[in-house]
Amino acid sequence: MIVAALSFVACTEQIPAPEPVYPIPAAKQVRWQQMETYAFIHFGLNTFNDMEWGYGDTDPKTFNPTHLDAEQWAKTFVEAGMKGVILTAKHHDGFCLWPTELTDYCIRNAAYKDGKGDIVGELAAACKKYGIKFGVYLSPWDRNRADYGSPSYVEYYHAQLRELLTSYGDLFEIWFDGANGGDGYYGGARERRNIDRRTYYNFPKAWAMVDELQPETICFSDAGPGCRWVGNEQGIAGTTNWSFLRAAEVYPGYPNMDELNVGHPDGDAWIAAECDVSIRPGWFYHESEDDKVKTSDDLVELYYKSVGRNGTLLLNFPVNKEGLISKTDSLNAVQFHQRVTQELSENLLENAQVKASDVRGRAFAASQVNDADFESYWATSDDVCSGSLTFTFKEPQSLSKLLLQEYIPLGQRVKSFRVEFLQGDKWVPLEVGEVTTTIGYKRILRFPTITTTAVRVHFLDARGPLCISEVGAYK
Ligand code: FUL
């Protein structure tokens, strides 16, 4: 009786989950990363004046889209699989796309709708209607304001932020850009002004306001705190990509782009990488770039180099002078989404048998990695920071992609791994053409098609016990 009772206790005993390995993401950061792809819109006076960086003196009357349709934008994004959109509510020229009373340099003085328009409001409503998230870009640098460089501008900037946070419903992300070119119109002064990027804008206060008014919002900057710039505008994450930074060292405008590209392996703050890139060479619309739109092939490539390397993909659409996303841009984006969806549609590991070198307990069995559920994961025992998963197929399978996901709510752990497959009765290394160091939320490896009956992933080193959510293999 006693023996039976004891073994019953042993069977049902709940083995606790591994302790987190810090830093770990806030729940909202995990939700944000799960969006994977979302759109960017650069639209403003630049659009109508063939510019990228307006000086701040362009006549607001020139803002006059003839067929503006924010629903067309939102519908395009839905069809392109994008989960949200971030709009340049204000770019460096200082022109505001919403009818703010804080400045006259805004849409109230545009020709569009005789000054009655509100692009921020129109897009926020369209996003709501089509079920995608909405965010804004509010450039700290303002080449129009006479008081730029003095404390009163910072108050103005924070007041703008407050307006956006309180007038347009939920914002999933706010973009705090790091560029600061120096010269500008500045109310007619037409001069160069330098500010101290570390201190001038009082970002900690701005971020506290965001937390207070919209606790779900992710604040983007070169240095977070919600997510970080990936260090280039080509949309490419490092093959090694840690979702951490040493918080005390970084700030918006942080100049070391290589560090932002790979993260700080010993960072103390969770700040994952966002990969921004435009579907055209420029961020704003230029007719001369109508034949330079990235193809669906280009975009597929970018997906694997951003989302497939533990980043998110922020894909920019330069809305044209009509106020629409041009046809080629939307077609290529939709085709891109269809291609990626198709390429990753059938996980060949779902029906494979899976064995692990070490299992923490029943709730953390190897079978958790091919159950299509991110929330369940395979974990190793405490102190076991390496191990392997072996997948065996009933029939030989052809594959050219492998997808791996760590259970990041408990931290990013894997430092190094390698993959091999069975060729006849020999295990041979899988040549994936890039370093296999970090995994993070998602890592996708691509390789020339192999046909095999078994695949093995060796996790060679990690910052703690392994916690692997999903592994997939695709044709
Ligand atoms: C940069 C800006 O200077 C560009 O104009 C663009 O907005 C890009 C996304 O960020 O810092």
Tab-separated table of N, CA and C and ligand atoms in Angstrom, residues 40 42 46 52-53 88 91-92 137 141 175 177-180 222 229 233 276 283-284 314 316, ligand 1:
chain	number	residue	atom	x	y	z
A	40	PHE	N	5.458	50.282	-41.704
A	40	PHE	CA	5.892	51.624	-41.383
A	40	PHE	C	5.294	52.486	-42.493
A	42	HIS	N	5.941	56.327	-44.113
A	42	HIS	CA	6.538	57.655	-44.161
A	42	HIS	C	5.708	58.479	-45.123
A	46	ASN	N	7.365	65.960	-47.168
A	46	ASN	CA	8.426	65.410	-48.022
A	46	ASN	C	7.840	64.712	-49.252
A	52	GLU	N	13.645	63.809	-48.560
A	52	GLU	CA	13.752	62.820	-47.487
A	52	GLU	C	13.818	63.503	-46.118
A	53	TRP	N	14.536	64.607	-46.065
A	53	TRP	CA	14.672	65.354	-44.812
A	53	TRP	C	14.289	66.808	-45.063
A	88	THR	N	4.485	58.117	-39.459
A	88	THR	CA	5.266	59.307	-39.118
A	88	THR	C	4.308	60.476	-38.796
A	91	HIS	N	7.766	64.014	-38.735
A	91	HIS	CA	9.140	63.673	-39.129
A	91	HIS	C	10.036	64.846	-38.756
A	92	HIS	N	11.308	64.800	-39.195
A	92	HIS	CA	12.278	65.818	-38.752
A	92	HIS	C	11.893	67.241	-39.154
A	137	TYR	N	5.333	57.527	-35.000
A	137	TYR	CA	6.722	58.007	-35.016
A	137	TYR	C	6.622	59.489	-34.689
A	141	TRP	N	13.954	65.349	-33.155
A	141	TRP	CA	14.570	66.443	-33.909
A	141	TRP	C	13.467	67.169	-34.665
A	175	TRP	N	7.839	55.413	-31.892
A	175	TRP	CA	9.184	55.470	-32.469
A	175	TRP	C	9.866	56.760	-32.059
A	177	ASP	N	13.011	58.449	-32.792
A	177	ASP	CA	14.106	58.355	-33.757
A	177	ASP	C	15.396	58.943	-33.189
A	178	GLY	N	16.525	58.406	-33.663
A	178	GLY	CA	17.811	58.857	-33.129
A	178	GLY	C	18.533	59.880	-33.988
A	179	ALA	N	18.011	60.170	-35.212
A	179	ALA	CA	18.745	61.061	-36.125
A	179	ALA	C	18.735	62.498	-35.625
A	180	ASN	N	19.822	63.182	-35.884
A	180	ASN	CA	19.933	64.568	-35.478
A	180	ASN	C	20.966	65.259	-36.332
A	222	ASP	N	17.124	53.794	-30.410
A	222	ASP	CA	18.382	53.076	-30.635
A	222	ASP	C	18.693	52.190	-29.433
A	229	TRP	N	16.797	49.640	-32.085
A	229	TRP	CA	17.189	49.673	-33.497
A	229	TRP	C	18.197	48.558	-33.723
A	233	GLU	N	19.701	50.222	-41.634
A	233	GLU	CA	18.386	50.482	-42.235
A	233	GLU	C	18.140	49.546	-43.415
A	276	ASP	N	14.214	47.726	-39.316
A	276	ASP	CA	13.452	48.631	-40.180
A	276	ASP	C	14.104	48.732	-41.545
A	283	TRP	N	12.738	56.455	-47.793
A	283	TRP	CA	11.656	56.266	-46.809
A	283	TRP	C	10.381	56.952	-47.291
A	284	PHE	N	10.568	58.126	-47.966
A	284	PHE	CA	9.415	58.853	-48.507
A	284	PHE	C	9.264	58.534	-49.988
A	314	LEU	N	10.060	45.610	-39.588
A	314	LEU	CA	9.248	46.827	-39.735
A	314	LEU	C	9.455	47.307	-41.169
A	316	ASN	N	8.718	49.487	-44.405
A	316	ASN	CA	8.174	50.818	-44.724
A	316	ASN	C	7.531	50.890	-46.108
B	1	FUL	C1	15.986	57.742	-39.668
B	1	FUL	C2	15.434	59.030	-40.279
B	1	FUL	O1	16.458	60.014	-40.376
B	1	FUL	C3	14.885	58.667	-41.634
B	1	FUL	O2	14.390	59.772	-42.318
B	1	FUL	C4	13.781	57.625	-41.424
B	1	FUL	O3	12.720	58.198	-40.719
B	1	FUL	C5	14.343	56.428	-40.693
B	1	FUL	C6	13.311	55.378	-40.394
B	1	FUL	O4	14.930	56.826	-39.483
B	1	FUL	O5	16.648	57.960	-38.513
